[in-house]
Tab-separated table of C-alpha atoms in Angstrom:
chain	number	residue	atom	x	y	z
N	44	MET	CA	-23.100	-14.506	18.366
N	45	THR	CA	-24.080	-12.317	21.092
N	46	ALA	CA	-25.077	-8.578	20.581
N	47	ASP	CA	-21.913	-7.448	21.943
N	48	THR	CA	-19.788	-9.880	19.856
N	49	THR	CA	-21.818	-8.658	16.858
N	50	ALA	CA	-20.866	-5.126	17.869
N	51	VAL	CA	-17.494	-5.798	18.147
N	52	LEU	CA	-17.082	-7.425	14.889
N	53	PHE	CA	-18.777	-4.681	12.994
N	54	LEU	CA	-16.426	-1.999	14.821
N	55	ALA	CA	-13.434	-3.968	14.025
N	56	LEU	CA	-14.278	-4.504	10.374
N	57	ALA	CA	-14.687	-0.649	10.217
N	58	LEU	CA	-11.371	-0.043	11.771
N	59	VAL	CA	-9.400	-2.572	9.794
N	60	LEU	CA	-11.108	-1.271	6.478
N	61	GLY	CA	-10.592	2.036	7.232
N	62	ALA	CA	-6.555	1.534	8.023
N	63	ALA	CA	-6.288	-0.665	4.977
N	64	GLY	CA	-8.049	2.183	2.797
N	65	VAL	CA	-5.556	4.900	4.212
N	66	GLY	CA	-2.455	2.821	4.091
N	67	GLY	CA	-3.308	1.534	0.604
N	68	ALA	CA	-3.829	5.125	-0.632
N	69	ALA	CA	-0.814	6.176	1.098
N	70	ALA	CA	1.444	3.627	-0.439
N	71	ARG	CA	0.147	4.162	-4.107
N	72	ARG	CA	0.814	7.886	-3.604
N	73	LEU	CA	4.229	6.792	-2.865
N	74	GLY	CA	4.450	4.870	-6.090
N	75	GLN	CA	4.256	1.476	-4.228
N	76	PRO	CA	1.444	-1.322	-4.290
N	77	ALA	CA	-1.226	-1.005	-1.892
N	78	VAL	CA	-0.465	-4.350	-0.099
N	79	VAL	CA	2.646	-2.518	1.298
N	80	GLY	CA	0.319	0.163	2.948
N	81	GLU	CA	-2.087	-2.545	3.930
N	82	ILE	CA	0.565	-4.608	5.824
N	83	LEU	CA	2.119	-1.548	7.650
N	84	ALA	CA	-1.540	-0.522	8.694
N	85	GLY	CA	-1.773	-3.983	10.202
N	86	VAL	CA	1.457	-3.536	11.888
N	87	LEU	CA	0.269	-0.406	13.592
N	88	LEU	CA	-3.002	-1.875	14.651
N	89	GLY	CA	-1.609	-5.025	16.005
N	90	SER	CA	0.705	-5.754	19.054
N	91	THR	CA	3.590	-3.383	17.906
N	92	VAL	CA	1.530	-0.107	18.714
N	93	LEU	CA	-1.956	-1.343	19.921
N	94	SER	CA	-0.517	-3.104	23.191
N	95	GLN	CA	1.535	-0.154	23.993
N	96	THR	CA	-1.164	2.673	23.343
N	97	TRP	CA	-4.252	1.293	24.670
N	98	GLY	CA	-3.122	-1.287	27.106
N	99	GLY	CA	-5.067	-4.023	28.181
N	100	LEU	CA	-8.190	-2.677	26.785
N	101	GLY	CA	-6.774	-2.416	23.204
N	102	THR	CA	-5.358	-5.897	23.465
N	103	ALA	CA	-8.744	-7.446	24.797
N	104	PHE	CA	-10.601	-5.878	21.929
N	105	TYR	CA	-7.890	-6.999	19.506
N	106	GLU	CA	-7.844	-10.758	20.712
N	107	GLN	CA	-11.913	-10.703	20.767
N	108	ALA	CA	-12.139	-9.167	17.058
N	109	GLN	CA	-9.288	-11.254	15.500
N	110	PRO	CA	-10.853	-14.790	15.252
N	111	LEU	CA	-14.037	-13.160	13.737
N	112	LEU	CA	-12.002	-10.883	11.068
N	113	GLY	CA	-9.806	-14.024	10.412
N	114	ALA	CA	-12.687	-15.853	9.250
N	115	LEU	CA	-13.708	-12.972	6.899
N	116	ALA	CA	-10.333	-12.866	5.677
N	117	ASN	CA	-9.933	-16.621	4.869
N	118	VAL	CA	-12.856	-16.391	2.556
N	119	GLY	CA	-11.287	-13.671	0.632
N	120	LEU	CA	-8.030	-15.859	0.609
N	121	ALA	CA	-9.914	-18.773	-0.807
N	122	LEU	CA	-11.557	-16.517	-3.502
N	123	PHE	CA	-8.160	-14.974	-4.457
N	124	MET	CA	-6.366	-18.115	-4.450
N	125	PHE	CA	-9.066	-19.670	-7.018
N	126	VAL	CA	-8.410	-16.748	-9.360
N	127	ILE	CA	-4.853	-17.306	-9.130
N	128	GLY	CA	-4.968	-20.669	-9.836
N	129	HIS	CA	-7.376	-20.261	-12.634
N	130	GLU	CA	-5.271	-17.688	-14.273
N	131	LEU	CA	-2.043	-19.809	-14.012
N	132	ASP	CA	-2.903	-22.083	-17.062
N	133	PRO	CA	-0.458	-24.904	-17.096
N	134	ALA	CA	-0.739	-25.130	-20.918
N	135	PHE	CA	0.821	-21.508	-21.353
N	136	ALA	CA	4.373	-22.953	-20.068
N	137	ARG	CA	4.363	-25.232	-23.202
N	138	ARG	CA	3.570	-22.272	-25.609
N	139	SER	CA	5.753	-19.634	-23.954
N	140	GLY	CA	9.028	-20.909	-25.341
N	141	ARG	CA	12.485	-22.006	-24.097
N	142	THR	CA	13.451	-18.471	-22.853
N	143	THR	CA	10.643	-18.559	-20.375
N	144	LEU	CA	11.417	-21.837	-19.077
N	145	TRP	CA	15.039	-20.798	-18.529
N	146	VAL	CA	14.169	-17.572	-16.604
N	147	ALA	CA	11.676	-19.381	-14.507
N	148	ALA	CA	13.926	-22.205	-13.516
N	149	GLY	CA	16.788	-19.925	-12.725
N	150	ALA	CA	14.230	-17.850	-10.531
N	151	VAL	CA	13.236	-20.981	-8.618
N	152	LEU	CA	16.120	-23.161	-8.347
N	153	LEU	CA	18.831	-20.769	-7.014
N	154	PRO	CA	16.424	-18.959	-4.459
N	155	LEU	CA	15.153	-22.391	-3.231
N	156	GLY	CA	18.643	-23.732	-2.742
N	157	GLY	CA	20.083	-20.444	-1.334
N	158	GLY	CA	17.009	-19.978	1.100
N	159	MET	CA	17.598	-23.436	2.492
N	160	LEU	CA	21.359	-23.020	3.303
N	161	ALA	CA	20.609	-19.622	4.656
N	162	ALA	CA	17.849	-21.055	7.029
N	163	LEU	CA	20.210	-23.789	8.416
N	164	PRO	CA	21.625	-21.414	11.297
N	165	TYR	CA	18.161	-20.506	12.365
N	166	ALA	CA	16.251	-23.680	12.102
N	167	GLY	CA	16.827	-24.928	15.384
N	168	GLU	CA	15.483	-21.831	17.267
N	169	HIS	CA	12.697	-20.750	14.759
N	170	GLY	CA	11.372	-23.983	13.329
N	171	PRO	CA	8.480	-25.164	15.642
N	172	ALA	CA	7.970	-28.064	13.105
N	173	GLY	CA	11.500	-29.161	12.920
N	174	PRO	CA	14.577	-27.945	10.910
N	175	THR	CA	13.662	-29.905	7.790
N	176	GLY	CA	10.114	-28.077	7.526
N	177	PHE	CA	11.691	-24.986	8.314
N	178	MET	CA	14.575	-25.176	5.752
N	179	LEU	CA	12.203	-26.390	3.076
N	180	PHE	CA	9.808	-23.455	3.654
N	181	ILE	CA	12.304	-20.798	3.725
N	182	GLY	CA	13.522	-21.980	0.339
N	183	VAL	CA	10.012	-21.980	-1.066
N	184	ALA	CA	9.316	-18.674	0.527
N	185	LEU	CA	12.368	-16.970	-0.952
N	186	SER	CA	11.884	-18.335	-4.420
N	187	VAL	CA	8.222	-16.701	-4.947
N	188	THR	CA	7.449	-13.969	-7.339
N	189	ALA	CA	4.141	-12.000	-6.876
N	190	PHE	CA	2.260	-12.679	-10.023
N	191	PRO	CA	-0.640	-9.960	-9.299
N	192	VAL	CA	1.785	-7.157	-8.155
N	193	LEU	CA	4.032	-7.826	-10.993
N	194	ALA	CA	1.472	-7.186	-13.499
N	195	ARG	CA	0.684	-3.819	-12.036
N	196	ILE	CA	4.529	-2.957	-11.928
N	197	LEU	CA	4.708	-3.811	-15.521
N	198	SER	CA	1.526	-1.765	-16.569
N	199	ASP	CA	2.975	1.141	-14.470
N	200	GLN	CA	5.991	1.000	-16.433
N	201	LYS	CA	4.401	0.525	-19.727
N	202	LEU	CA	6.494	-2.759	-20.124
N	203	ASN	CA	3.310	-5.158	-20.227
N	204	HIS	CA	3.323	-5.251	-24.110
N	205	SER	CA	7.010	-5.740	-24.399
N	206	ARG	CA	9.179	-8.875	-24.820
N	207	VAL	CA	10.289	-8.368	-21.242
N	208	GLY	CA	6.884	-8.143	-19.920
N	209	ARG	CA	5.635	-11.160	-21.733
N	210	VAL	CA	8.407	-13.232	-20.619
N	211	ALA	CA	8.319	-11.919	-16.828
N	212	MET	CA	4.678	-12.734	-16.636
N	213	ALA	CA	4.859	-16.204	-17.877
N	214	ALA	CA	8.044	-16.841	-15.841
N	215	ALA	CA	6.146	-15.714	-12.533
N	216	GLY	CA	3.396	-18.151	-13.511
N	217	VAL	CA	5.525	-21.029	-13.760
N	218	ASN	CA	7.538	-19.743	-10.686
N	219	ASP	CA	4.316	-19.661	-8.494
N	220	LEU	CA	2.856	-22.788	-9.944
N	221	VAL	CA	6.192	-24.627	-8.821
N	222	ALA	CA	6.329	-22.589	-5.479
N	223	TRP	CA	2.612	-23.560	-4.435
N	224	SER	CA	3.034	-27.084	-5.738
N	225	CYS	CA	6.107	-27.582	-3.466
N	226	LEU	CA	4.511	-25.708	-0.515
N	227	ALA	CA	1.459	-28.268	-1.050
N	228	VAL	CA	3.822	-31.119	-0.894
N	229	ILE	CA	5.611	-30.001	2.318
N	230	ALA	CA	2.504	-29.417	4.291
N	231	ALA	CA	1.230	-32.809	3.411
N	232	LEU	CA	4.243	-34.566	4.403
N	233	LEU	CA	5.243	-32.443	7.219
N	234	GLY	CA	2.009	-31.410	8.500
N	235	THR	CA	0.667	-32.034	11.893
N	236	GLY	CA	-2.800	-33.572	10.778
N	237	GLU	CA	-3.509	-37.207	10.885
N	238	ALA	CA	-1.508	-39.100	8.321
N	239	TRP	CA	-4.318	-41.424	7.380
N	240	ARG	CA	-6.362	-38.661	5.912
N	241	LEU	CA	-3.735	-37.782	3.209
N	242	ALA	CA	-4.649	-41.214	1.691
N	243	PHE	CA	-7.742	-39.302	0.289
N	244	LEU	CA	-5.748	-36.896	-1.605
N	245	PRO	CA	-5.822	-39.367	-4.818
N	246	VAL	CA	-9.259	-39.688	-4.629
N	247	TYR	CA	-9.680	-35.761	-4.279
N	248	ALA	CA	-7.568	-35.307	-7.383
N	249	GLY	CA	-9.565	-37.552	-9.119
N	250	LEU	CA	-12.842	-36.046	-8.572
N	251	LEU	CA	-11.518	-32.604	-9.488
N	252	ILE	CA	-10.121	-34.134	-12.823
N	253	GLY	CA	-12.735	-36.460	-13.739
N	254	VAL	CA	-15.960	-35.093	-12.281
N	255	VAL	CA	-15.867	-31.348	-11.289
N	256	ARG	CA	-13.716	-30.141	-14.309
N	257	PRO	CA	-16.288	-31.713	-16.920
N	258	LEU	CA	-19.108	-30.467	-14.703
N	259	MET	CA	-17.828	-26.874	-14.861
N	260	ALA	CA	-17.108	-27.025	-18.448
N	261	ARG	CA	-20.800	-27.983	-19.169
N	262	VAL	CA	-21.892	-24.815	-17.127
N	263	LEU	CA	-19.432	-22.282	-18.986
N	264	ARG	CA	-20.669	-23.773	-22.370
N	265	ARG	CA	-24.187	-23.186	-21.205
N	266	ARG	CA	-22.955	-19.545	-20.115
N	267	VAL	CA	-21.238	-18.957	-23.714
N	268	ARG	CA	-24.580	-20.411	-25.447
N	269	ASP	CA	-27.078	-18.444	-23.311
N	270	GLY	CA	-25.207	-15.503	-22.280
N	271	THR	CA	-25.420	-13.922	-18.820
N	272	GLU	CA	-28.443	-15.262	-17.996
N	273	THR	CA	-27.055	-18.374	-16.433
N	274	GLY	CA	-24.249	-16.494	-14.925
N	275	ALA	CA	-25.640	-16.316	-11.432
N	276	ALA	CA	-26.546	-19.841	-11.069
N	277	GLY	CA	-23.145	-20.834	-12.227
N	278	ALA	CA	-21.688	-18.434	-9.757
N	279	VAL	CA	-23.606	-20.291	-7.075
N	280	MET	CA	-22.468	-23.577	-8.030
N	281	VAL	CA	-18.718	-22.582	-8.437
N	282	THR	CA	-18.749	-21.100	-4.960
N	283	ALA	CA	-20.188	-24.171	-3.396
N	284	VAL	CA	-17.631	-26.354	-4.954
N	285	LEU	CA	-15.076	-23.876	-4.006
N	286	MET	CA	-15.982	-24.359	-0.267
N	287	ALA	CA	-16.210	-27.839	-0.460
N	288	SER	CA	-12.823	-27.987	-2.095
N	289	CYS	CA	-11.256	-25.698	0.564
N	290	SER	CA	-13.058	-28.012	3.516
N	291	ALA	CA	-11.692	-31.306	1.836
N	292	THR	CA	-8.235	-29.901	1.638
N	293	GLU	CA	-8.286	-28.547	5.256
N	294	TRP	CA	-9.461	-32.028	6.634
N	295	MET	CA	-6.789	-33.856	5.168
N	296	GLY	CA	-4.355	-31.772	6.701
N	297	VAL	CA	-3.430	-29.574	3.696
N	298	HIS	CA	-4.194	-26.060	4.180
N	299	PHE	CA	-7.780	-24.785	2.555
N	300	ALA	CA	-5.477	-22.265	0.234
N	301	PHE	CA	-4.281	-25.199	-1.708
N	302	GLY	CA	-7.831	-26.494	-2.070
N	303	ALA	CA	-9.026	-23.236	-3.848
N	304	PHE	CA	-5.749	-22.924	-5.960
N	305	ALA	CA	-6.181	-26.574	-7.167
N	306	LEU	CA	-9.853	-26.036	-8.204
N	307	GLY	CA	-8.768	-22.957	-9.828
N	308	ALA	CA	-6.209	-24.679	-11.913
N	309	VAL	CA	-8.498	-27.545	-12.945
N	310	MET	CA	-11.221	-24.952	-14.077
N	311	PRO	CA	-11.628	-25.017	-17.810
N	312	ARG	CA	-10.777	-21.776	-19.574
N	313	VAL	CA	-13.454	-20.001	-21.463
N	314	ARG	CA	-12.541	-19.770	-25.148
N	315	GLY	CA	-13.644	-17.725	-28.151
N	316	ALA	CA	-13.637	-13.937	-28.439
N	317	ASP	CA	-16.764	-13.220	-27.241
N	318	ALA	CA	-16.916	-15.392	-24.175
N	319	ALA	CA	-13.449	-14.074	-23.305
N	320	ALA	CA	-14.509	-10.555	-23.582
N	321	ARG	CA	-17.215	-10.923	-20.912
N	322	PRO	CA	-16.324	-11.773	-17.345
N	323	SER	CA	-18.189	-14.702	-15.705
N	324	ALA	CA	-20.578	-14.077	-12.852
N	325	PHE	CA	-18.201	-15.867	-10.448
N	326	GLU	CA	-15.117	-13.697	-11.623
N	327	ASP	CA	-17.460	-10.592	-10.812
N	328	LEU	CA	-18.157	-12.097	-7.291
N	329	ALA	CA	-14.499	-12.838	-6.580
N	330	ASN	CA	-13.245	-9.546	-7.699
N	331	SER	CA	-16.145	-7.932	-5.556
N	332	ALA	CA	-15.449	-9.872	-2.587
N	333	GLY	CA	-11.721	-9.805	-3.118
N	334	ARG	CA	-11.663	-5.947	-2.997
N	335	LEU	CA	-13.394	-5.959	0.484
N	336	LEU	CA	-11.791	-8.980	2.128
N	337	LEU	CA	-8.365	-9.530	1.024
N	338	PRO	CA	-7.164	-5.923	2.406
N	339	VAL	CA	-8.527	-7.577	5.620
N	340	TYR	CA	-6.357	-10.418	5.357
N	341	PHE	CA	-3.353	-8.392	4.721
N	342	VAL	CA	-4.111	-6.089	7.802
N	343	ILE	CA	-4.563	-9.168	9.814
N	344	ALA	CA	-1.109	-10.465	8.395
N	345	GLY	CA	0.565	-7.251	9.496
N	346	THR	CA	-0.966	-7.301	13.024
N	347	GLN	CA	0.831	-10.549	13.352
N	348	VAL	CA	4.300	-8.647	13.137
N	349	ASP	CA	5.656	-7.408	16.446
N	350	LEU	CA	8.607	-5.256	15.669
N	351	THR	CA	8.695	-4.284	19.505
N	352	ALA	CA	10.201	-8.136	20.146
N	353	PHE	CA	12.888	-7.362	17.383
N	354	ARG	CA	16.340	-8.027	18.905
N	355	ALA	CA	20.005	-7.235	17.152
N	356	VAL	CA	20.173	-10.866	16.345
N	357	ASP	CA	16.872	-10.648	14.399
N	358	LEU	CA	18.094	-7.465	12.634
N	359	GLY	CA	21.105	-9.581	11.635
N	360	ALA	CA	18.969	-12.361	10.486
N	361	LEU	CA	16.769	-9.928	8.541
N	362	ALA	CA	19.960	-8.585	6.723
N	363	VAL	CA	20.930	-12.200	5.748
N	364	MET	CA	17.478	-13.124	4.517
N	365	SER	CA	17.020	-9.958	2.368
N	366	ALA	CA	20.584	-10.283	0.978
N	367	VAL	CA	20.121	-13.883	0.009
N	368	ALA	CA	16.454	-13.324	-1.284
N	369	VAL	CA	17.713	-10.483	-3.597
N	370	VAL	CA	20.774	-11.756	-4.597
N	371	THR	CA	19.781	-15.578	-5.431
N	372	LYS	CA	16.570	-14.173	-7.128
N	373	MET	CA	18.188	-11.706	-9.169
N	374	ALA	CA	21.193	-13.999	-10.016
N	375	GLY	CA	19.128	-16.795	-10.943
N	376	THR	CA	16.778	-14.732	-13.019
N	377	TRP	CA	19.782	-13.290	-14.940
N	378	VAL	CA	21.537	-16.417	-15.635
N	379	GLY	CA	18.173	-17.973	-16.741
N	380	ALA	CA	17.448	-15.093	-19.031
N	381	ALA	CA	21.153	-15.212	-20.563
N	382	LEU	CA	20.701	-19.058	-21.166
N	383	GLY	CA	17.585	-18.422	-22.804
N	384	GLY	CA	19.230	-16.023	-25.360
N	385	LEU	CA	17.867	-12.592	-23.982
N	386	PRO	CA	20.220	-9.328	-24.276
N	387	ARG	CA	21.947	-8.167	-21.218
N	388	ARG	CA	19.876	-5.277	-20.735
N	389	GLU	CA	16.650	-7.285	-20.897
N	390	ALA	CA	18.146	-9.778	-18.640
N	391	ARG	CA	18.805	-7.076	-15.919
N	392	MET	CA	15.305	-5.741	-16.244
N	393	LEU	CA	14.028	-9.189	-15.694
N	394	ALA	CA	16.205	-9.626	-12.779
N	395	VAL	CA	14.768	-6.628	-10.948
N	396	LEU	CA	11.173	-7.601	-11.855
N	397	MET	CA	11.076	-11.236	-10.709
N	398	ASN	CA	12.531	-9.996	-7.377
N	399	THR	CA	9.068	-8.692	-6.573
N	400	ARG	CA	7.461	-10.718	-4.053
N	401	GLY	CA	4.405	-8.649	-2.600
N	402	LEU	CA	1.021	-10.403	-1.719
N	403	THR	CA	1.880	-13.796	-2.875
N	404	GLU	CA	4.731	-13.767	-0.306
N	405	VAL	CA	2.836	-12.361	2.497
N	406	VAL	CA	0.186	-15.191	1.644
N	407	ILE	CA	2.739	-17.944	1.724
N	408	LEU	CA	4.517	-16.530	4.923
N	409	THR	CA	1.064	-16.483	6.778
N	410	LEU	CA	0.194	-19.904	5.712
N	411	GLY	CA	3.994	-21.008	6.954
N	412	LEU	CA	3.058	-19.269	10.524
N	413	ASN	CA	-0.263	-21.315	10.668
N	414	LEU	CA	1.036	-24.476	9.792
N	415	GLY	CA	4.021	-24.200	12.139
N	416	PHE	CA	6.920	-24.252	10.021
N	417	ILE	CA	8.070	-20.794	11.445
N	418	ASP	CA	7.467	-19.252	14.675
N	419	ARG	CA	6.155	-15.561	15.115
N	420	SER	CA	9.821	-14.062	15.438
N	421	PHE	CA	10.935	-15.205	12.054
N	422	TYR	CA	7.652	-14.624	10.554
N	423	SER	CA	8.231	-10.858	11.499
N	424	ILE	CA	11.588	-11.197	9.894
N	425	LEU	CA	10.487	-12.674	6.610
N	426	MET	CA	7.535	-10.015	6.329
N	427	ALA	CA	9.944	-7.140	6.545
N	428	MET	CA	11.780	-8.816	3.974
N	429	ALA	CA	8.831	-9.255	1.598
N	430	ILE	CA	8.028	-5.449	1.979
N	431	LEU	CA	11.595	-4.518	1.394
N	432	THR	CA	11.982	-6.479	-1.819
N	433	THR	CA	8.717	-5.209	-3.127
N	434	VAL	CA	9.489	-1.577	-2.308
N	435	MET	CA	12.626	-1.756	-4.112
N	436	THR	CA	11.388	-3.041	-7.590
N	437	GLY	CA	9.962	0.425	-8.825
N	438	PRO	CA	12.951	2.513	-7.773
N	439	LEU	CA	15.323	-0.131	-9.209
N	440	LEU	CA	13.938	0.036	-12.429
N	441	ARG	CA	13.619	3.865	-12.456
N	442	VAL	CA	17.360	4.039	-11.377
N	443	ARG	CA	18.185	1.865	-14.302
N	444	GLY	CA	16.438	4.282	-16.756
N	445	VAL	CA	13.749	1.881	-17.835
N	446	ARG	CA	11.552	3.430	-20.482
N	447	PRO	CA	8.375	2.401	-22.481
N	448	PRO	CA	9.576	-0.229	-25.028
N	449	GLU	CA	10.265	1.193	-28.397
N	450	THR	CA	8.722	-1.901	-30.336
N	451	ALA	CA	5.377	-3.170	-28.810
N	452	LEU	CA	3.609	-6.497	-29.748
N	453	ALA	CA	1.309	-4.636	-31.733
N	454	ALA	CA	1.668	-1.632	-34.137
N	455	PRO	CA	0.758	1.957	-33.054
N	456	GLY	CA	-2.928	2.500	-33.230
N	457	THR	CA	-3.945	-1.389	-33.200
N	458	ARG	CA	-5.383	-3.091	-30.499
N	459	PRO	CA	-3.218	-6.073	-29.685
N	460	SER	CA	-4.889	-9.639	-29.517
N	461	ARG	CA	-5.567	-11.123	-26.287
N	462	LYS	CA	-3.003	-13.862	-27.034
N	463	ASP	CA	-0.486	-11.051	-27.318
N	464	LEU	CA	-1.069	-9.461	-24.152
N	465	VAL	CA	-0.185	-12.506	-22.028
N	466	PRO	CA	2.140	-15.080	-22.728
N	467	GLY	CA	0.380	-18.273	-24.396
N	468	GLY	CA	-2.920	-16.473	-24.525
N	469	ALA	CA	-3.307	-17.035	-20.573
N	470	ALA	CA	-5.684	-14.990	-18.688
N	471	ASP	CA	-5.388	-11.320	-18.644
N	472	ALA	CA	-2.376	-10.256	-16.712
N	473	GLY	CA	-2.159	-6.653	-16.973
N	474	PRO	CA	-4.358	-3.952	-18.573
N	475	ASP	CA	-5.005	-4.277	-22.156
N	476	ALA	CA	-4.724	-1.518	-24.751
N	477	SER	CA	-7.593	0.390	-23.673
N	478	GLY	CA	-5.994	0.702	-20.286
N	479	ARG	CA	-8.489	-1.438	-18.553
N	480	PRO	CA	-7.089	-3.726	-15.857
N	481	GLY	CA	-6.780	-7.455	-16.579
N	482	ARG	CA	-7.852	-10.255	-14.262
N	483	SER	CA	-4.595	-10.618	-12.569
N	484	GLU	CA	-4.532	-6.930	-11.464
N	485	GLY	CA	-7.965	-7.253	-10.092
N	486	ALA	CA	-8.086	-10.731	-9.032
N	487	GLY	CA	-8.005	-9.765	-5.318
N	488	ARG	CA	-8.596	-5.972	-5.446
N	489	GLY	CA	-8.342	-3.440	-8.265
N	490	THR	CA	-5.074	-1.940	-7.383
N	491	PRO	CA	-2.615	-4.527	-5.546
């Protein structure tokens, strides 16, 4: 890079981080996740305001800085997706019981079907990759629940130790695992890459399971045995493997985020009380980098929202997609909770909680835009829907008079065990009894 390009990069990074910090702080003061403020900061910095205020100079600066910031944001996204994949332990679905599976099924299937039907009238105009890809993508996007943001909301409402909190976190984990898997299949089948490269997917999966997982298990065993002395070397190794996995999936025509997610999913979990109580060096690296780079990702995502291009028909589409997203998600969750045997009050609470979309929805929508499943106009519509459905969660819980549960998982004055804090003993989903945030809350940043 030239000196001028380097100066632009640092100036743009200062501007974006400052806007993200101000927007996130303002959102938290209003009782909302920081990601809402970061996206709105991006909307203000992007084409909605920048091109109207600064004219050609602002647009030129933005166009020169965006690729550089996008590269940094992608690294933050890769780290975030790895941590999300690592926390969604597939084994916890088998241990979390029939109720969780019913809730997860209802929260996925009804929004998936409803989203595809609702997308049908808009597929011809807003589906660059064709109506099939557009409809499938909309169905997946509407079925998502934001796992990390949900953990923060449960903590704020003091529900993370309750039965509702346990079921919500477990169902959200299953929900997102299914959603990401479906999106990976759609991207592989309908992507624009060279089809012959997809033949390497089984080879890639075999290497992850047969070579990478045993190797990483050996590194983790050494860490547990030797303490933190080998942590730095382990972090370097995991980071290198992560970058290679992202490169492999991107080359095959599947977005690099799936490579990060897949590696996190196959990574062995540290067992034992002493090992679990001590974060790994890679977790420290991912959290630190995520706090810096993930807000950049969300601001960049916000800059691609152009509200000045909204037409009356777009407002109608926003109303339709928001209504379908909320009704199908809440109704599906309520039906699943009822079939799972939960009382009506807890079923209603779960229906509100599972409607949270937040940063996971933002990531999926941005991938859909980059993969060509939706155009810029419908991306703006769905981003507005994601913000609305996330913002309404806290107020809806307060309107319904949610109070801390009378019966927690542990008796007063005792510290709950790690397996009690999260369904099936999965990695921390929220703050523990001492109030320290778990890894889901801090996966990308300290405060979602």
